[in-house]
Tab-separated table of C-alpha atoms and ligand atoms in Angstrom:
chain	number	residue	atom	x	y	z
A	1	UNK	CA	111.787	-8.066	-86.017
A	2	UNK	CA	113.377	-11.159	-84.512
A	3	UNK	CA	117.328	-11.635	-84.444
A	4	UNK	CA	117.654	-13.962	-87.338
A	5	UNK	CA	114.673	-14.850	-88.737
A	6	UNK	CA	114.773	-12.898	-92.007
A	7	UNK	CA	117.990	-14.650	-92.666
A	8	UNK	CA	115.947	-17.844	-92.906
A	9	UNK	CA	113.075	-16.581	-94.416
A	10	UNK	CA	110.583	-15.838	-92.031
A	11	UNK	CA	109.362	-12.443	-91.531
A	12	UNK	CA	107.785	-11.847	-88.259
A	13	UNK	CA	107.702	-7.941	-86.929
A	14	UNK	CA	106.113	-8.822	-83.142
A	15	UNK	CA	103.992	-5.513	-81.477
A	16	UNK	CA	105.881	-4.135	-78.958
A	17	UNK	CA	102.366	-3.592	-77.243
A	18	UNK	CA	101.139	-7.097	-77.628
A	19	UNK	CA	104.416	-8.152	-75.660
A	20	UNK	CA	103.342	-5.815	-72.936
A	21	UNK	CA	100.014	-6.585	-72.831
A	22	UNK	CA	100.868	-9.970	-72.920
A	23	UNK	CA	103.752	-10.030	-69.535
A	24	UNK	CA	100.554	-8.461	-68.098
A	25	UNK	CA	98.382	-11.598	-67.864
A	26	UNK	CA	98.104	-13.180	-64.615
A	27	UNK	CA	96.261	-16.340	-63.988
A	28	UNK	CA	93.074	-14.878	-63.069
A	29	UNK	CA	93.204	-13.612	-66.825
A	30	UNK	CA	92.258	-17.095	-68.485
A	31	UNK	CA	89.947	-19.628	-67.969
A	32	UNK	CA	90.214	-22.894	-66.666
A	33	UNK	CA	89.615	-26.136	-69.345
A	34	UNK	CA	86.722	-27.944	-69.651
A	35	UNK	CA	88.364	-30.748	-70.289
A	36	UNK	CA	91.646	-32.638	-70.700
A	37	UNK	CA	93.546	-34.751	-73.260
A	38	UNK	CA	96.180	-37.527	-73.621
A	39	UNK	CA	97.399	-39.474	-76.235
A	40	UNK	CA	99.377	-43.185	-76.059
A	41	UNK	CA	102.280	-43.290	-77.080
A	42	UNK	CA	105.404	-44.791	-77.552
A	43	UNK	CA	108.740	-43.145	-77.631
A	44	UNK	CA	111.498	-44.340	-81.288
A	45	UNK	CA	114.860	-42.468	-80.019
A	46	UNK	CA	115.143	-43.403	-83.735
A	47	UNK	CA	119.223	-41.336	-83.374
A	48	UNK	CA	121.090	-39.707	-80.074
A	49	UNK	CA	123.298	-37.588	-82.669
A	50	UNK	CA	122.654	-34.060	-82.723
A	51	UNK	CA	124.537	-31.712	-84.303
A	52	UNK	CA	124.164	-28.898	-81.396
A	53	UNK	CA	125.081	-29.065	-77.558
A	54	UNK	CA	122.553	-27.448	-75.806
A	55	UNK	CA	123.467	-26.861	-72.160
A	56	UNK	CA	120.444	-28.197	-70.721
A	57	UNK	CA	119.918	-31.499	-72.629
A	58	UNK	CA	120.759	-34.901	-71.712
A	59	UNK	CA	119.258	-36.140	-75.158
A	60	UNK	CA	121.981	-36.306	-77.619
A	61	UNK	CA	125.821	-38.403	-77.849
A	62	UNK	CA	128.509	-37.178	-79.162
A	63	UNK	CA	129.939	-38.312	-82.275
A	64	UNK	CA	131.201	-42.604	-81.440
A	65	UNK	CA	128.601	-42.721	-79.079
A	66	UNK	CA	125.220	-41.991	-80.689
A	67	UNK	CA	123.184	-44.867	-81.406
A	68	UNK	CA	121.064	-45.172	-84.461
A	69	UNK	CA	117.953	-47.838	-84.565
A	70	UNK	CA	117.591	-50.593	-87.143
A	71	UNK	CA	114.552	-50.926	-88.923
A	72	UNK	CA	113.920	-54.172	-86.628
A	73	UNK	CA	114.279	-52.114	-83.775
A	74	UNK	CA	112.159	-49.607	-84.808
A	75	UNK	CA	109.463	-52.784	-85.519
A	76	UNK	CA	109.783	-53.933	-82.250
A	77	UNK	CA	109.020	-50.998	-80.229
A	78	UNK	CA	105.997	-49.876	-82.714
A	79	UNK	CA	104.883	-53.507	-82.350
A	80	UNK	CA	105.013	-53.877	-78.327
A	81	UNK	CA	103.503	-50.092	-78.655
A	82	UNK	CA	100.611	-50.849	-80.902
A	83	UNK	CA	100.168	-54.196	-78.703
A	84	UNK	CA	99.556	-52.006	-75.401
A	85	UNK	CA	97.041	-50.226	-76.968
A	86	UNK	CA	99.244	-46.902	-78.444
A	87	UNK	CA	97.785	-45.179	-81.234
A	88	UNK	CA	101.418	-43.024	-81.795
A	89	UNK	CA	105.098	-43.716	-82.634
A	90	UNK	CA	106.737	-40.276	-81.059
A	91	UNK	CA	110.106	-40.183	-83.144
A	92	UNK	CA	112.755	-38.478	-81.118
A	93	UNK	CA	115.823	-37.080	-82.688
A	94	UNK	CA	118.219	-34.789	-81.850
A	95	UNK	CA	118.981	-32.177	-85.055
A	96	UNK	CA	120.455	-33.252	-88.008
A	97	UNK	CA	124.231	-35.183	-87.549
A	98	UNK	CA	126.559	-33.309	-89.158
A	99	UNK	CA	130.063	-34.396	-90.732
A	100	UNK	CA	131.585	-35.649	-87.360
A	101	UNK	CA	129.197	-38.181	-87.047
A	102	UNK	CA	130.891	-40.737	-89.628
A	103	UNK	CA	129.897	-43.885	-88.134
A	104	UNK	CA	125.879	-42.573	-88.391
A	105	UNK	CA	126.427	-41.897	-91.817
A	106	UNK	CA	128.192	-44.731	-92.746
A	107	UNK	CA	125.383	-47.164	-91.210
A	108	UNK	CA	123.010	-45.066	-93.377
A	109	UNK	CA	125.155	-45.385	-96.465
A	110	UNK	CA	125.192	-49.471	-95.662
A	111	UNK	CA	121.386	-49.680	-95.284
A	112	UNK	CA	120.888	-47.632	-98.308
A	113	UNK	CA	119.755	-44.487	-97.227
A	114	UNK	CA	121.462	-40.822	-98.118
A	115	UNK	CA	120.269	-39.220	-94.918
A	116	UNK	CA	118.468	-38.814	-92.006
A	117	UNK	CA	115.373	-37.944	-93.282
A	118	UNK	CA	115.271	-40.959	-95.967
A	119	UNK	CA	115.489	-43.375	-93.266
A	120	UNK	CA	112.804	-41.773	-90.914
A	121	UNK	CA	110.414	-42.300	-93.923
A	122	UNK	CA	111.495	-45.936	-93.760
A	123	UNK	CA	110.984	-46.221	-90.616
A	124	UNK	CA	107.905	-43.978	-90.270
A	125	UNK	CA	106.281	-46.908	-92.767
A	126	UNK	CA	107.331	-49.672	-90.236
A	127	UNK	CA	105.043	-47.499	-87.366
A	128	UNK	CA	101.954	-47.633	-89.929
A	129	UNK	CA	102.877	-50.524	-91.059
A	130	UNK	CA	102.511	-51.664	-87.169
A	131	UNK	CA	99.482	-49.967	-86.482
A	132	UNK	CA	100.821	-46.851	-85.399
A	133	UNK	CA	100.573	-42.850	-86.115
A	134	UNK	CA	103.890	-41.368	-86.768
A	135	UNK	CA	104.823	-38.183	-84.934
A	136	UNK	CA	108.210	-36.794	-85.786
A	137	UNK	CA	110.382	-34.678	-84.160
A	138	UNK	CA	113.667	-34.209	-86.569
A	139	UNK	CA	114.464	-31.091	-85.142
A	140	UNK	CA	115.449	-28.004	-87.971
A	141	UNK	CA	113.916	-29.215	-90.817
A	142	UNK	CA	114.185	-27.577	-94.501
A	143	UNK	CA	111.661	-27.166	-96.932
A	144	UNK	CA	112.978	-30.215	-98.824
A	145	UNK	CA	113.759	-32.294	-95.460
A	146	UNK	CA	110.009	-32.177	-94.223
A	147	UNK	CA	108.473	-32.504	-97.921
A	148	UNK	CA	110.593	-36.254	-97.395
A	149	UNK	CA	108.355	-37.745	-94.511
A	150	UNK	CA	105.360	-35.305	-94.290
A	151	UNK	CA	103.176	-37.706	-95.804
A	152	UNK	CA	104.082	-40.875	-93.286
A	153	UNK	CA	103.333	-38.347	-90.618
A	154	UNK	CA	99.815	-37.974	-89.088
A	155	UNK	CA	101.439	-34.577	-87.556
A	156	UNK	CA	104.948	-33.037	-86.922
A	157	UNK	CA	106.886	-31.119	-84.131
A	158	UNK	CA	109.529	-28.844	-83.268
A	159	UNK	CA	110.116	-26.658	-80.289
A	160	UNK	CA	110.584	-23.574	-80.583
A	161	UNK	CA	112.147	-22.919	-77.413
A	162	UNK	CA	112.244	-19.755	-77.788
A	163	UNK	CA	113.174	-16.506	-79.927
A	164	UNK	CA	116.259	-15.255	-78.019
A	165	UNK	CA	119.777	-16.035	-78.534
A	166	UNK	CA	120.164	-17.754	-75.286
A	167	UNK	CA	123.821	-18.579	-73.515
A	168	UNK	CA	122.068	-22.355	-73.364
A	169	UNK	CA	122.264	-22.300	-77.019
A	170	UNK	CA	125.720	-21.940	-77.249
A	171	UNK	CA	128.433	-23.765	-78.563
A	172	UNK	CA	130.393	-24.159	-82.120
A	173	UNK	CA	126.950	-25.249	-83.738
A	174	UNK	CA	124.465	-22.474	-82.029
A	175	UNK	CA	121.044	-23.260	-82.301
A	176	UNK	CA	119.303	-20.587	-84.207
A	177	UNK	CA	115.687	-19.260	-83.444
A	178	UNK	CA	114.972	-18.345	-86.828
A	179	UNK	CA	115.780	-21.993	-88.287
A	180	UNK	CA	113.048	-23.289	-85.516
A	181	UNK	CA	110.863	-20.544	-86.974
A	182	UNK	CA	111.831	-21.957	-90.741
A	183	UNK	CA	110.392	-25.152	-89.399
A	184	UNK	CA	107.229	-23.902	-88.239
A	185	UNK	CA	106.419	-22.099	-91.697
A	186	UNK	CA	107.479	-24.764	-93.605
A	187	UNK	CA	105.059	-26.973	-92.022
A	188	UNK	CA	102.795	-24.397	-92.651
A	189	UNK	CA	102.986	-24.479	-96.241
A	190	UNK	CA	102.984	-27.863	-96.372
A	191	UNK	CA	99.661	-28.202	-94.416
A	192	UNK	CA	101.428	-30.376	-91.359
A	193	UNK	CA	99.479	-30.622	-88.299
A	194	UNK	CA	101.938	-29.599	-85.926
A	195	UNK	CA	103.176	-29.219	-82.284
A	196	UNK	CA	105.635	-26.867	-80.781
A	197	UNK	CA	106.227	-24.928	-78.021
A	198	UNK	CA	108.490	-23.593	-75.463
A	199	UNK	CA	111.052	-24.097	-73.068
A	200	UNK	CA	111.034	-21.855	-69.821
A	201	UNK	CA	114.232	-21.176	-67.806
A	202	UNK	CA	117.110	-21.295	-69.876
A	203	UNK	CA	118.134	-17.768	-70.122
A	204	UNK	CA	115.144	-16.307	-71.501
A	205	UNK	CA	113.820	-13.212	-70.175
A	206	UNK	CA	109.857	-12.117	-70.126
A	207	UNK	CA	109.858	-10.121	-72.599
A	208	UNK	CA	111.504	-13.089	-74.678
A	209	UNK	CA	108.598	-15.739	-73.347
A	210	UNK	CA	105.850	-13.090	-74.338
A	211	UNK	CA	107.856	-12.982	-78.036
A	212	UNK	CA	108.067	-16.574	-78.178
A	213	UNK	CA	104.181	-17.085	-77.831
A	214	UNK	CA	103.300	-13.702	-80.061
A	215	UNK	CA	105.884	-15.360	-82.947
A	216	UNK	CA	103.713	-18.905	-82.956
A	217	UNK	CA	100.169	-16.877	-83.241
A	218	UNK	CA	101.647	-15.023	-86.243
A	219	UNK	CA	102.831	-18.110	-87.971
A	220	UNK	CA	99.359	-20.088	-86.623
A	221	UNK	CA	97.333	-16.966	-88.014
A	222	UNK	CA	98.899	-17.620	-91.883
A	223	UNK	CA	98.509	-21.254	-92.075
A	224	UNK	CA	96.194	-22.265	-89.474
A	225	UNK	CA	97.988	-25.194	-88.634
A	226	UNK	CA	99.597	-25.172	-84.830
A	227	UNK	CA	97.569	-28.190	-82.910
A	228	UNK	CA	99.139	-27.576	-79.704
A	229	UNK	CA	101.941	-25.366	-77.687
A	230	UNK	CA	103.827	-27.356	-75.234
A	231	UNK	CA	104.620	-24.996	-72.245
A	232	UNK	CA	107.942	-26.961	-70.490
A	233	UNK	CA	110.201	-25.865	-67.976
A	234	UNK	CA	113.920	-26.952	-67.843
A	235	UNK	CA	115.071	-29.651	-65.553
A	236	UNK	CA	118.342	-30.711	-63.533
A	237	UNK	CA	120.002	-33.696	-65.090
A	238	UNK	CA	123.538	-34.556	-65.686
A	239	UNK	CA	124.399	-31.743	-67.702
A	240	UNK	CA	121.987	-28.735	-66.694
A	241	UNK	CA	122.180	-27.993	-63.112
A	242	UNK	CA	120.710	-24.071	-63.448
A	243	UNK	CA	117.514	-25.536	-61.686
A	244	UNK	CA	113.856	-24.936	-63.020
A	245	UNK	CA	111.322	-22.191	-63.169
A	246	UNK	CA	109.458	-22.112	-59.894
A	247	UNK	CA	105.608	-22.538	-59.685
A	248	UNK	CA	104.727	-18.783	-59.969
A	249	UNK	CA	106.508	-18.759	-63.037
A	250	UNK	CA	105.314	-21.590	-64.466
A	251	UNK	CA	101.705	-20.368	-63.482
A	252	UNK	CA	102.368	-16.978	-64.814
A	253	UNK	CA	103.966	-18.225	-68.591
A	254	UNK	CA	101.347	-20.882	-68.900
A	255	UNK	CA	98.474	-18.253	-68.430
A	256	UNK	CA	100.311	-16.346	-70.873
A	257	UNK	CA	100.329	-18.992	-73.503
A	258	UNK	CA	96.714	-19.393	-72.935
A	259	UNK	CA	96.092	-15.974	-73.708
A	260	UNK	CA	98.533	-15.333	-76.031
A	261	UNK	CA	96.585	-18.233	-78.470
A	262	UNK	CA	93.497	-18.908	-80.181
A	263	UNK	CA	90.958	-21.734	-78.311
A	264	UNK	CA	91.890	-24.014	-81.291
A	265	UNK	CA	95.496	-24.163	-79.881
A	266	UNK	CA	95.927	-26.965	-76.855
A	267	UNK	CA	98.114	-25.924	-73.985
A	268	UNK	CA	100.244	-28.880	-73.084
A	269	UNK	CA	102.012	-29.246	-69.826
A	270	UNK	CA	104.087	-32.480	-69.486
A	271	UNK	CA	103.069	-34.343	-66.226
A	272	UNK	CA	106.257	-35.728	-65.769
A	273	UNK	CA	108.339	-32.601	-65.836
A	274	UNK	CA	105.868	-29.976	-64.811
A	275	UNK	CA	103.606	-29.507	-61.693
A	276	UNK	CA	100.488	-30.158	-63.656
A	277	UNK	CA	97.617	-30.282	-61.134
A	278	UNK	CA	99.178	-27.012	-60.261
A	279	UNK	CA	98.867	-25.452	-63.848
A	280	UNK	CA	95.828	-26.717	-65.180
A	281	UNK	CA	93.588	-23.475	-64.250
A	282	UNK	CA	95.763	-21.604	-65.966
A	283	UNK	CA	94.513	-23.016	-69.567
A	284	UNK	CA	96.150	-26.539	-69.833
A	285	UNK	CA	93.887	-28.964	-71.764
A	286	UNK	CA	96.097	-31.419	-72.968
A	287	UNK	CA	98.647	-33.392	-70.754
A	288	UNK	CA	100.531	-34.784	-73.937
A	289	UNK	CA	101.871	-38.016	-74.714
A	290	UNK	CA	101.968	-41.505	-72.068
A	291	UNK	CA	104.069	-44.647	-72.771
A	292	UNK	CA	102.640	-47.505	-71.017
A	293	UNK	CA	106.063	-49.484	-73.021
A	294	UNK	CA	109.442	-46.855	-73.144
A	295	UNK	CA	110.966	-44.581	-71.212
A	296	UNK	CA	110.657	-40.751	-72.095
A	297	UNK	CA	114.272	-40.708	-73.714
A	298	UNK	CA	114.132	-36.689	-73.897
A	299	UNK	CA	114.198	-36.864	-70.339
A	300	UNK	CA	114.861	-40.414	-69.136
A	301	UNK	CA	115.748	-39.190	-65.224
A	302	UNK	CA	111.528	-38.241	-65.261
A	303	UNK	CA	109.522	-41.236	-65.588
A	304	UNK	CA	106.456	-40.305	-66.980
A	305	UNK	CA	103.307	-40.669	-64.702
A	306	UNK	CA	101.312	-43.976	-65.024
A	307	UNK	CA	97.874	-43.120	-66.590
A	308	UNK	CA	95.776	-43.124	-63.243
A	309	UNK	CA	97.873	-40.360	-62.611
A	310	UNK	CA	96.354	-38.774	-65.353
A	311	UNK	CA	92.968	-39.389	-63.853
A	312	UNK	CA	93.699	-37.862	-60.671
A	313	UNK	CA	94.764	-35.102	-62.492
A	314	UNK	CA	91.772	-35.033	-64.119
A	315	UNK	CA	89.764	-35.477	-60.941
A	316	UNK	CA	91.880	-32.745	-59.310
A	317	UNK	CA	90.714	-29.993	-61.479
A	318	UNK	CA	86.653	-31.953	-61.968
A	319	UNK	CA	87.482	-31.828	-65.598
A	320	UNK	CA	86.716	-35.610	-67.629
A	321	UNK	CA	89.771	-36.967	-69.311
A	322	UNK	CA	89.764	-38.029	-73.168
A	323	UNK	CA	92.482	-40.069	-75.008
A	324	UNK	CA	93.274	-38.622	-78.448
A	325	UNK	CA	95.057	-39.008	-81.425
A	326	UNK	CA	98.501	-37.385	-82.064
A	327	UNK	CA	96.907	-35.854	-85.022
A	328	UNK	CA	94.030	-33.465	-83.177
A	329	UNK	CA	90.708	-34.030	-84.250
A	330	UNK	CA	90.280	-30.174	-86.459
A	331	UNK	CA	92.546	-31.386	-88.435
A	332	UNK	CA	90.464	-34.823	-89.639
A	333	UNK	CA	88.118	-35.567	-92.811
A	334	UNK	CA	84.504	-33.616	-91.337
A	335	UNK	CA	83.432	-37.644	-91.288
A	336	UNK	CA	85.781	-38.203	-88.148
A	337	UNK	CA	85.256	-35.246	-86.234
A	338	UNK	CA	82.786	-36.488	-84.062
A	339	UNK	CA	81.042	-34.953	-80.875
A	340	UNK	CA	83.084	-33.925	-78.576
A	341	UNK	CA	82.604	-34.185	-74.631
A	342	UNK	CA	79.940	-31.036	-75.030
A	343	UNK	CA	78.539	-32.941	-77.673
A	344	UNK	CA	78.825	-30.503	-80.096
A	345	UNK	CA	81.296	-31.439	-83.187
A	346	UNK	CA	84.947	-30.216	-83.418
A	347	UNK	CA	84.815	-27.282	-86.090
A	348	UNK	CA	87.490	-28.324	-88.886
A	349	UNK	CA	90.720	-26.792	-89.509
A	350	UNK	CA	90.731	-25.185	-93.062
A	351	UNK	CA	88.459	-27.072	-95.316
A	352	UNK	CA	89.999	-25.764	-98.299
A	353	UNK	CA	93.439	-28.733	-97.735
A	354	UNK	CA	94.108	-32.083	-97.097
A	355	UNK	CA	95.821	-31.642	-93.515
A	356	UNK	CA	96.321	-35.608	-93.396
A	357	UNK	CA	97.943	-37.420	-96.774
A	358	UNK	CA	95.936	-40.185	-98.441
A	359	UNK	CA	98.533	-43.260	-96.577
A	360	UNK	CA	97.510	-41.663	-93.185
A	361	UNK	CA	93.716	-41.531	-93.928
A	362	UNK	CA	93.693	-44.841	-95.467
A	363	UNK	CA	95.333	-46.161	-92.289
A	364	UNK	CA	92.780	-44.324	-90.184
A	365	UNK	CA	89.953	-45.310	-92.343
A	366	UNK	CA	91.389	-48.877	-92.803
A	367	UNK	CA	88.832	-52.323	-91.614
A	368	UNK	CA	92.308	-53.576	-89.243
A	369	UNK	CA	92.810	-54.029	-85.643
A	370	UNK	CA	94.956	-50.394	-86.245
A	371	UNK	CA	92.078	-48.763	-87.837
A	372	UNK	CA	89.866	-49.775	-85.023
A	373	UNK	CA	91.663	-48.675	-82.350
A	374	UNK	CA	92.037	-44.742	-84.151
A	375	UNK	CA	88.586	-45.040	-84.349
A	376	UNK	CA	87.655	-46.063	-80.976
A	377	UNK	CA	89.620	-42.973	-79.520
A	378	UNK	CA	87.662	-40.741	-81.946
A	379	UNK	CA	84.925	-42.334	-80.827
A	380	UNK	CA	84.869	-42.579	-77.061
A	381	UNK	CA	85.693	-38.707	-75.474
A	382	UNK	CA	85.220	-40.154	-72.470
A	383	UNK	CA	87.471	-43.272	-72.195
A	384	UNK	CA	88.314	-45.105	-69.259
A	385	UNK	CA	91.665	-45.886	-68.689
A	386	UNK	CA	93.350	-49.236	-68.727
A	387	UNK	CA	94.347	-50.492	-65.654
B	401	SF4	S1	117.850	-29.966	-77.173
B	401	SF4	FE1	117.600	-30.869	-79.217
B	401	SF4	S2	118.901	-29.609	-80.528
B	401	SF4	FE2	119.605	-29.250	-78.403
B	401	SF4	S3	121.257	-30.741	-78.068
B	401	SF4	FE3	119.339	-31.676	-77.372
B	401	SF4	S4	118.607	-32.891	-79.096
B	401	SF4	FE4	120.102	-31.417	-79.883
């Protein structure tokens, strides 16, 4: 059973001997990709405020000093996004502000909005409304929370970090495992596409890794509805100066991951933080999200790799490189998934629900410059990048 999970509603019992089969994989054990993804992006730090201090994270402000976007800012950045050629507005948050943050709330109380999650609908219509997929990352999110924006999102995230109660967690406000693991089954039942995945080196031991990756296949294995697990090693920055996970390690957890999921599950590495070319024949197939317009503001000391970086990546491990959505193909109408670079076409996601709501499919499906470009990513696996 993991620490604090029931008390959130999630029962997960994890096999003691699926966590040791698991810390046995090596790299040898998986297979490299026959191919690799990206998606363009661009990054809406739509608020800094969090209401936890994670020791590691250069992210949030405390309260007087988070910042908090208009709706005009929010326009601008989807616009200049969608102008470049991005098919995704990446909403980054920290977790929901709490009390101490009055001046956050009181903006939101001026502009009309009772919380957090009312105004990332708002602003999640300005990215469509743009010409951009939404892709939000509000941290913890309730039942009730997520049932607020899920249908402005093309897909959702949260990491999970990880299942143990980690030192880097700590603080007044602890970040719980079992609220991340809330999350994950509540976009589960609410068929979200979603991304998540974990964070290597902040206290967590093997055993914890191999429980981290074991929790996600339970959860994917009832709802069917994990798109990709994001395997990321902490950084130094200003706050977190406990280094990062060497290369063995990373090799070793992301050869893990690969294992530890079903094909239908990407393995993400992010280029900027990770040593990708040295990772990808350990499973990676999916090199996440580019901004050709902002700055990663997760980790704003790492700028992210310009696209023909990408390509030598890609021409590193003789794998072709594809630009996707942020919503992965499985998870479209069966009249979108189209051949793939095998040429064969993507098998769905369950047939039986309507992964994407009717605004995001009429936005993909719509005769506009915005509907074009989705459609041209479905439609070329093989893209060339822009110069
Ligand atoms: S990692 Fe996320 S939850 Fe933790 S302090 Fe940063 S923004 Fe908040």
């Amino acid at each position: 059973m993991i620490p604090g999970a029931n008390e959130y509603g999630v029962e997960i019992t994890i096999d003691e001997r699926a966590v040791e089969e698991l810390r046995a994989v090596s790299p040898t054990d998986v297979d490299a990709p026959s191919a690799l993804t990206f998606a363009r992006n661009v990054f809406v730090p739509l608020t800094t405020a969090c209401r936890y201090t994670c020791t590691y994270c250069t992210y949030f402000d405390p309260p007087g000093q988070a910042s908090l976007l208009s709706l005009e800012d929010v326009r601008e950045i989807c616009r200049r996004g969608a102008d470049a050629g991005c098919t995704e507005a990446l909403f980054t948050f920290g977790d929901d502000p709490d009390d101490r943050y009055t001046e956050i709330h009181a903006q939101l109380d001026a502009w009309g909005y009772d919380s957090i999650h009312d105004y990332l609908r708002a602003a999640c219509e300005v990215a469509l409304e743009e010409g951009l997929l939404p892709h939000a990352n509000p941290g913890d999110q309730t039942r009730t929370q997520m049932e607020t924006v899920a249908d402005v999102n093309a897909s959702m995230g949260v990491m999970l970090e990880t299942t143990a109660d980690v030192d880097a967690h700590a603080g007044p406000r602890r970040k719980e495992p079992g609220q991340r693991l809330r999350t994950i089954k509540n976009a589960g039942e609410l068929d979200v596409a979603f991304t998540t995945g974990i964070l290597v080196g902040i206290g967590e031991t093997w055993r914890d890794r191999a429980e981290s990756l074991l929790a996600i296949r339970e959860l994917h294995g009832r709802y069917d509805h994990i798109q990709e697990v994001i395997v990321q090693p902490v950084v130094n920055n200003e706050r977190w100066a406990g280094g990062s996970p060497d290369l063995a390690t990373m090799r070793r957890v992301t050869a893990m991951a690969r294992a530890a999921l079903p094909d239908e599950i990407s393995i993400q590495v992010p280029p900027n933080l990770a040593p990708a070319k040295d990772l990808i024949d350990c499973g990676v197939d999916d090199l996440g999200g580019v901004s050709p317009v902002t700055d990663d503001h997760i980790n704003p000391e790492y700028a992210w790799p310009a696209l023909r970086e990408l390509e030598e990546i890609a021409a590193y491990a003789d794998v072709p490189l594809g630009e996707r959505l942020p919503v992965y193909e499985r998870f479209l109408p069966a009249d979108m998934r189209l051949d793939r670079f095998d040429g064969t076409v993507a098998e769905g996601a369950d047939g039986d629900r309507d992964w994407l709501s009717p605004t995001v499919r009429d936005a993909l499906a719509a005769d506009d410059p915005a509907g074009e470009r989705y459609r041209a990513v479905l439609r070329d696996r093989t893209t060339t990048l822009a110069d």
